CSV table of C-alpha atoms and ligand atoms in Angstrom, one decimal:
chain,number,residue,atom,x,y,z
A,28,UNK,CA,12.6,223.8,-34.1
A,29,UNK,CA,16.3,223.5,-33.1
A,30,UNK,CA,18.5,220.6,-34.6
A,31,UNK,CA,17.7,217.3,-31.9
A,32,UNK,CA,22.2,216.7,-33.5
A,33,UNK,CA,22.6,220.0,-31.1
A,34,UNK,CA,20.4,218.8,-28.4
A,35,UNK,CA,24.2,218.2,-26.2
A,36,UNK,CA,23.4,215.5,-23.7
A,37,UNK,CA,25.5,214.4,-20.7
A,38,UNK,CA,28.6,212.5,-22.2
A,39,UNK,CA,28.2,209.7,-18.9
A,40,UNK,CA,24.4,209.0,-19.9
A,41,UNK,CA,25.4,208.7,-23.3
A,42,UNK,CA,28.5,206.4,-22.0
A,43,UNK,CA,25.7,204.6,-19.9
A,44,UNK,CA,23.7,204.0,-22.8
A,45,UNK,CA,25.9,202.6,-24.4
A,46,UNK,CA,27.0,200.2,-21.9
A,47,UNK,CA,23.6,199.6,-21.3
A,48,UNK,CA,22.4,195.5,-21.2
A,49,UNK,CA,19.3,196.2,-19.8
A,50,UNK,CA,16.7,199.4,-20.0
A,51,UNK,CA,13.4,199.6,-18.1
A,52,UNK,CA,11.4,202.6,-19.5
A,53,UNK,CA,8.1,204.2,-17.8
A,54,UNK,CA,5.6,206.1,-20.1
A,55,UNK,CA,2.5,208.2,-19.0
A,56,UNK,CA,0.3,210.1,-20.9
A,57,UNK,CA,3.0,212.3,-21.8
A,58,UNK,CA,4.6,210.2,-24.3
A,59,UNK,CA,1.1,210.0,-26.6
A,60,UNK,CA,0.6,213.9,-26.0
A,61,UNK,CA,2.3,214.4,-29.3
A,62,UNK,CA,-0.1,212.0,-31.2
A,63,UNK,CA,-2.7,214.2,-29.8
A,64,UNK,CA,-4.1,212.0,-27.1
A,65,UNK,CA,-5.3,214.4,-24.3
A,66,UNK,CA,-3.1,213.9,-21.1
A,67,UNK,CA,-4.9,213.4,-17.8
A,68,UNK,CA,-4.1,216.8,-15.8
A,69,UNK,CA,-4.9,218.3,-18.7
A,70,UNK,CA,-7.8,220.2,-18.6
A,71,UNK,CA,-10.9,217.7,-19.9
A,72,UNK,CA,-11.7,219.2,-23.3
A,73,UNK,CA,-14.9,219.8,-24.5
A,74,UNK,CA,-18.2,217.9,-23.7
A,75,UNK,CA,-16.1,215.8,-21.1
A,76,UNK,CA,-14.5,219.2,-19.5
A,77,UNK,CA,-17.1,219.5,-16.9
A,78,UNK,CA,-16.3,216.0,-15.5
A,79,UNK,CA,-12.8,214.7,-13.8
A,80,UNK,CA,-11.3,211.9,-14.3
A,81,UNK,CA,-11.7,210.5,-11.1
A,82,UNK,CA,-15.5,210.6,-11.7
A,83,UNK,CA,-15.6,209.0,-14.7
A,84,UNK,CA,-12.8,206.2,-14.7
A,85,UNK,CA,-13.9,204.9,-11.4
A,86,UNK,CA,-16.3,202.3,-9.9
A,87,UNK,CA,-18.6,204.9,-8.3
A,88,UNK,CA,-18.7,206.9,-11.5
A,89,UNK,CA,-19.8,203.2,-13.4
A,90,UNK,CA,-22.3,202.6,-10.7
A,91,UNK,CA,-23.9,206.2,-10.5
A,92,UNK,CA,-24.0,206.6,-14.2
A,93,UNK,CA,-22.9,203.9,-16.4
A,94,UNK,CA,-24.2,204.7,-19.9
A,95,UNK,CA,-22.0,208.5,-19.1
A,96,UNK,CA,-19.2,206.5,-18.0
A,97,UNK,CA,-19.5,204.4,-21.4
A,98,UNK,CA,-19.7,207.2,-23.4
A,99,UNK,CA,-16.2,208.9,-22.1
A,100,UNK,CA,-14.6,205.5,-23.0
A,101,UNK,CA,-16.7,205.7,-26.7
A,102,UNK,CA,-15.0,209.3,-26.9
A,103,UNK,CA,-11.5,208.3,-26.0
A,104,UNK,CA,-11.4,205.4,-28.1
A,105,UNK,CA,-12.3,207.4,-30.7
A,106,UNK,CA,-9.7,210.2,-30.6
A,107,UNK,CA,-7.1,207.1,-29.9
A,108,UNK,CA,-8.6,205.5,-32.9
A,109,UNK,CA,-7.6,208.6,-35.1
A,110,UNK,CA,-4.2,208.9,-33.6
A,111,UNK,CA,-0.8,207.5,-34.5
A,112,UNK,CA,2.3,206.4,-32.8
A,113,UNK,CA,4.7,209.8,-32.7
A,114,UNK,CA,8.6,209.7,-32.9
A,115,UNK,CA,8.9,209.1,-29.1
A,116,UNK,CA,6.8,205.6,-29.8
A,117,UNK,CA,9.3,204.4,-32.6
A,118,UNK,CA,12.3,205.5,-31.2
A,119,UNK,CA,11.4,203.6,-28.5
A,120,UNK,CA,10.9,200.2,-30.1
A,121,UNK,CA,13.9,201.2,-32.0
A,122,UNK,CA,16.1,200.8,-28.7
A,123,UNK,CA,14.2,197.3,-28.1
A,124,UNK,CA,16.3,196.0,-31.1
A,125,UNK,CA,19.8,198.2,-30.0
A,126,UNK,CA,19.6,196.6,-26.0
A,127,UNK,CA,19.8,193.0,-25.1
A,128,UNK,CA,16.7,193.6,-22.5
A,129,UNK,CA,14.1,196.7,-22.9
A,130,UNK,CA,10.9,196.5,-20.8
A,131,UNK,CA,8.4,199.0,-21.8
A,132,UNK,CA,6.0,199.5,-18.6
A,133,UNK,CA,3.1,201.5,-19.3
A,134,UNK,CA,0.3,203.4,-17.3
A,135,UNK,CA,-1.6,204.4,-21.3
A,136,UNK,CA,-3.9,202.4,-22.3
A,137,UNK,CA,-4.1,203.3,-25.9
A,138,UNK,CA,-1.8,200.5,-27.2
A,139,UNK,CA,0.4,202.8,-29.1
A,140,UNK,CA,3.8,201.1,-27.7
A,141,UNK,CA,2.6,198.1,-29.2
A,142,UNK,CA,1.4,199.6,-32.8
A,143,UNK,CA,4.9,201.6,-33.0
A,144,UNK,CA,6.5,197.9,-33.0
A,145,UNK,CA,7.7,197.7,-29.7
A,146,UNK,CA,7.2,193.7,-27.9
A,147,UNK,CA,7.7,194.2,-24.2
A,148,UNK,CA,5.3,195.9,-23.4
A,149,UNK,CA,3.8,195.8,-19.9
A,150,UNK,CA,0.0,197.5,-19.7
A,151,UNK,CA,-0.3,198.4,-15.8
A,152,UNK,CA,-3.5,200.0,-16.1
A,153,UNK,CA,-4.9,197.8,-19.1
A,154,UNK,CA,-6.0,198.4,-22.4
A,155,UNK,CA,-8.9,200.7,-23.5
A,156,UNK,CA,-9.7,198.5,-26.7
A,157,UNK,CA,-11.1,195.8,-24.7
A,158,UNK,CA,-14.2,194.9,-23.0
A,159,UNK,CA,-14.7,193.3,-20.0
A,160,UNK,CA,-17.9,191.5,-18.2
A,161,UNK,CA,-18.1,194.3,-15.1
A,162,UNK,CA,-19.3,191.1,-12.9
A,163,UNK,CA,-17.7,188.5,-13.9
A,164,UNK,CA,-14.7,190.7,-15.0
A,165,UNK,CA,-14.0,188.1,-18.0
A,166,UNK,CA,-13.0,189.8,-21.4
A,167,UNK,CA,-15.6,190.0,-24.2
A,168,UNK,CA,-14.9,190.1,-27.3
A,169,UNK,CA,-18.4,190.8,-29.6
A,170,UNK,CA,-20.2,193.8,-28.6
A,171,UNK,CA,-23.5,194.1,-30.8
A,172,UNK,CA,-24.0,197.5,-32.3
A,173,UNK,CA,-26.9,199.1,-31.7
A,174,UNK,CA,-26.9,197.1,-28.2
A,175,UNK,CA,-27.9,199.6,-24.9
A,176,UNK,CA,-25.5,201.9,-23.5
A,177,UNK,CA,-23.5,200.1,-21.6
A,178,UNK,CA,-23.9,196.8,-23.9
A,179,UNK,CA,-24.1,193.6,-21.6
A,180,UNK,CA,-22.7,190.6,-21.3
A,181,UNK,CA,-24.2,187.8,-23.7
A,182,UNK,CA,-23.4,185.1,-20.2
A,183,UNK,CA,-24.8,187.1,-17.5
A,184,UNK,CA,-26.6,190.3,-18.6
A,185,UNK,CA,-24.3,192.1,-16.5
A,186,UNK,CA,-23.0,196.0,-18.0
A,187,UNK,CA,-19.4,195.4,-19.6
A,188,UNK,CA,-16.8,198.1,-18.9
A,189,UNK,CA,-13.4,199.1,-20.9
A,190,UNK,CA,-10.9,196.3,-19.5
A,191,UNK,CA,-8.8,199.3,-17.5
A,192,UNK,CA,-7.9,200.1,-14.4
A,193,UNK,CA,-10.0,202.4,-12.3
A,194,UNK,CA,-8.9,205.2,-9.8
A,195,UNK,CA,-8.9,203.1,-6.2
A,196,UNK,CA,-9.0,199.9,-8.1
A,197,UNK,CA,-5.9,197.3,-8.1
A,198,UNK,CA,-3.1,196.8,-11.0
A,199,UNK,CA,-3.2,193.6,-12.1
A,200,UNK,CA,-0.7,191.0,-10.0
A,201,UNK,CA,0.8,190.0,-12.4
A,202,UNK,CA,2.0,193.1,-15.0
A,203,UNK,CA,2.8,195.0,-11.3
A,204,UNK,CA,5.1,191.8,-10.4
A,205,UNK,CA,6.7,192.2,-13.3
A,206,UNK,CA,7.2,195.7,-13.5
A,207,UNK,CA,8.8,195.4,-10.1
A,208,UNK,CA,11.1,192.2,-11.3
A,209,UNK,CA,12.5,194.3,-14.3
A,210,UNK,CA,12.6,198.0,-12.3
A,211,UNK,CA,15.1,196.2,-9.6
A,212,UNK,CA,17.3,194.3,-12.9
A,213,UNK,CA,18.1,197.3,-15.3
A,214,UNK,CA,20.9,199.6,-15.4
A,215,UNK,CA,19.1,202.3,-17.2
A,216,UNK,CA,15.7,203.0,-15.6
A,217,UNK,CA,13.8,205.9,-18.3
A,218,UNK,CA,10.5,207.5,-17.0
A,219,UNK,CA,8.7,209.5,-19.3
A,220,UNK,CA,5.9,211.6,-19.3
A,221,UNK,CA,4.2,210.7,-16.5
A,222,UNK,CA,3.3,213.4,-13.5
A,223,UNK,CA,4.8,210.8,-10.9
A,224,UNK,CA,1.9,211.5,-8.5
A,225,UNK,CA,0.2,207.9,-9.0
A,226,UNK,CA,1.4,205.0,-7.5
A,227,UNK,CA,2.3,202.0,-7.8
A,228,UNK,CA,3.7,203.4,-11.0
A,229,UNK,CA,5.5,205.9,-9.4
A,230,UNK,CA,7.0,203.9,-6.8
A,231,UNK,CA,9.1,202.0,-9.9
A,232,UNK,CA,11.8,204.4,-10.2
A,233,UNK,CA,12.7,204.2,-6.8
A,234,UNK,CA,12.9,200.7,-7.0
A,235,UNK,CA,15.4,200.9,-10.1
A,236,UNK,CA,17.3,203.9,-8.3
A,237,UNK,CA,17.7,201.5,-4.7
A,238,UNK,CA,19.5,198.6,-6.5
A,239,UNK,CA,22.0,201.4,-8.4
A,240,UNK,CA,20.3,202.1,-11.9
A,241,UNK,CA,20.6,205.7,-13.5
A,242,UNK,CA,17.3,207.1,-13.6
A,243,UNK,CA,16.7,208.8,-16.7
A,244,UNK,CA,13.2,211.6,-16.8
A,245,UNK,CA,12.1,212.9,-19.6
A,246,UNK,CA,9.5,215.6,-19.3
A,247,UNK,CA,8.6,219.6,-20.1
A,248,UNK,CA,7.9,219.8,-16.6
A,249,UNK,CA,9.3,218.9,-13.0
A,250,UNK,CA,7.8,216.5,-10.8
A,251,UNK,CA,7.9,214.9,-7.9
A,252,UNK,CA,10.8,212.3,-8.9
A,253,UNK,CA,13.0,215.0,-10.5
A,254,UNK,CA,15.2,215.6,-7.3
A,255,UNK,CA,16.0,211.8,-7.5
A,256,UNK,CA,16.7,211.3,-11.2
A,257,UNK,CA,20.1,211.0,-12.7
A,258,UNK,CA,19.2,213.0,-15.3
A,259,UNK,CA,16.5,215.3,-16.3
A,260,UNK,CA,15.7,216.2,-19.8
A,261,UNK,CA,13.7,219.2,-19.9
A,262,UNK,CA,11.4,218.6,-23.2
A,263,UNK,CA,9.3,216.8,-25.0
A,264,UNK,CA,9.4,212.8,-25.8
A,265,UNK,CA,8.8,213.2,-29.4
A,266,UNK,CA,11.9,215.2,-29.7
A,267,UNK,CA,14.1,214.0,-26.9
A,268,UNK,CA,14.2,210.3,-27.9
A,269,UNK,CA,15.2,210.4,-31.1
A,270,UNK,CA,17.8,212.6,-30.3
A,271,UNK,CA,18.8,210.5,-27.7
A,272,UNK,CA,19.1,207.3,-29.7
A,273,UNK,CA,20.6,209.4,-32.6
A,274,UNK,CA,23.8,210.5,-30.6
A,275,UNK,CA,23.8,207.2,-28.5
A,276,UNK,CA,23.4,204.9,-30.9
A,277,UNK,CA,23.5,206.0,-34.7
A,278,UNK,CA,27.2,208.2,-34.0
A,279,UNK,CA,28.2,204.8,-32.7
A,280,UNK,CA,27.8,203.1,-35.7
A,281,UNK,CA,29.4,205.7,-37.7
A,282,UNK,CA,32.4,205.0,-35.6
B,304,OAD,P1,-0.6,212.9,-16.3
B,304,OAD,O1,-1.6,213.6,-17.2
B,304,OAD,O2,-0.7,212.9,-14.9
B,304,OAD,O3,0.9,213.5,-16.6
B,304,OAD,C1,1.3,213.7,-17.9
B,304,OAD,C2,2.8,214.1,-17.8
B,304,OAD,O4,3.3,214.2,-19.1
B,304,OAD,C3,2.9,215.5,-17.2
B,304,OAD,O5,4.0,215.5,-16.2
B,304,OAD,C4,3.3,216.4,-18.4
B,304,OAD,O6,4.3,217.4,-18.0
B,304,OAD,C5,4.0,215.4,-19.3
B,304,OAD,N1,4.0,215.7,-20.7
B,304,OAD,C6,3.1,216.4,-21.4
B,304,OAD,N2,3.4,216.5,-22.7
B,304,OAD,C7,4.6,215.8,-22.8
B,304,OAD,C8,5.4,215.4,-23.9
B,304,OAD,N3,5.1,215.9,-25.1
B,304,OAD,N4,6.5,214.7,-23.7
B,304,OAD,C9,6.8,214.2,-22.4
B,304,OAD,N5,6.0,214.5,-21.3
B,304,OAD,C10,4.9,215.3,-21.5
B,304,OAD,O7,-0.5,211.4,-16.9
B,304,OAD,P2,0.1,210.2,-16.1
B,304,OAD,O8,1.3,210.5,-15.3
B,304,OAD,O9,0.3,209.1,-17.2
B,304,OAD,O10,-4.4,206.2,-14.1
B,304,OAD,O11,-1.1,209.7,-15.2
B,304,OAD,C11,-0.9,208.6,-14.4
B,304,OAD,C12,-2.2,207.9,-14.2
B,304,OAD,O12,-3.1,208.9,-13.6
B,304,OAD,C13,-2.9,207.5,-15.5
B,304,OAD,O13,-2.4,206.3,-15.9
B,304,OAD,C14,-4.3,207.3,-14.9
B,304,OAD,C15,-4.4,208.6,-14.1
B,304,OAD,O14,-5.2,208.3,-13.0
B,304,OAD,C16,-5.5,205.4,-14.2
B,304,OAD,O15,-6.3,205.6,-15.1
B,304,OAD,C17,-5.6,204.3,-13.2
């Protein structure tokens, strides 16, 4: 494991960081890889690898088989249960105290932003530890063990569903209206570890790189926003970050 005090970054990002008042940071499934939280194009493991994604976390999958559907979410919450925040969570909410303004907006839905300490935290595509009525789509709270497969809703008998977002369903107005707001006001626009492939989410950058922010990627892979970023740092977020803040921010105060 090289030394992250080697890891040389650009001397105008680390100048830009500096400068920085305000930093609007992307995360995908990438950033909670390390805390062992299976990515989504990464091959479905186990009892859930004959199954895509897009069968299960959508509306047709809930219809056509909900207790199956229920189950995947059981699963996931599980393995989320067991895992922690990893270094590329804290060092995150670590910049939230160095910046004036840092948005976290988020496409995971395992809450580990917020556990890592971080405040601003945007969910687009919700929160997989809670419940919603799948009719009346209000959040419930108290789900009886022992209840059916789905459980349903104690008001209208209805099945209840993980209060996500599902493939062809829409972000909720109000976390995209203010993903947009605080993509076209920073000056330091990270995304990290997110293919770029689904959109809205992935329209964000471009919305921070039109009004002049430096778009910062971090990722072991290219994708499609690569060409257009600022900077690409070729790696993973665990490692990457704290180096980052390390050289940005730490030899700063040494100064
Ligand atoms: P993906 O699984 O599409 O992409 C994960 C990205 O993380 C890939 O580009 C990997 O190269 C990268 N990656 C893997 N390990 C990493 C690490 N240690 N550090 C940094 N990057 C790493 O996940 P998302 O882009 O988040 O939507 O997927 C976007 C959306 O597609 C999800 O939110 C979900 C899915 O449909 C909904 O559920 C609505």
């Amino acid at each position: 494991m090289n030394n992250p005090d080697k890891f040389l970054f650009n001397n105008e990002l680390i100048k830009a960081l500096r400068n920085a008042r305000w930093i609007t940071i992307l995360t995908g499934a990438g950033i909670s890889a390390e805390s062992g939280i299976p990515t989504f194009r990464d091959a479905q493991r186990g009892l859930w690898a004959n199954y895509s994604p897009e069968e299960l976390a959508s509306p047709e999958g809930f219809a056509r088989n909900p207790e199956l559907v229920w189950n995947w979410y059981e699963w996931r919450r599980k393995i989320i249960s067991e895992s922690r925040p990893n270094p590329g969570h804290y060092a995150l909410a670590r910049m939230e105290k160095i910046i004036p303004q840092v948005n976290i907006i988020t496409q995971n839905v395992d809450g580990l932003h917020q556990l890592a300490g971080s405040l601003d935290v945007v969910e687009l595509h919700g929160n997989i530890h809670r419940n919603r009525c799948s009719s009346e789509n209000t959040l419930v709270d108290e789900i009886l063990n022992g209840e059916s497969k789905p459980p349903r809703c104690p008001r209208c008998k209805a099945f209840i569903r993980p209060d996500v977002v599902w493939f062809g369903e829409s972000l909720p107005a109000a976390s995209i209206e203010r993903a947009i707001e605080t993509s076209s006001k920073c000056d330091v626009f990270f995304s990290i570890g997110t293919s770029s492939v689904v959109y809205p989410a992935a329209s964000l950058p471009f919305v921070a790189r039109n009004q002049g922010a430096i778009i910062v990627e971090i990722n072991p892979a290219s994708t499609p926003l690569s060409p257009y970023s600022t900077y690409t740092l070729h790696g993973s977020a665990g490692f990457i970050l704290p180096a980052l803040m390390k050289v940005a921010w730490q030899e700063e105060e040494s100064h």
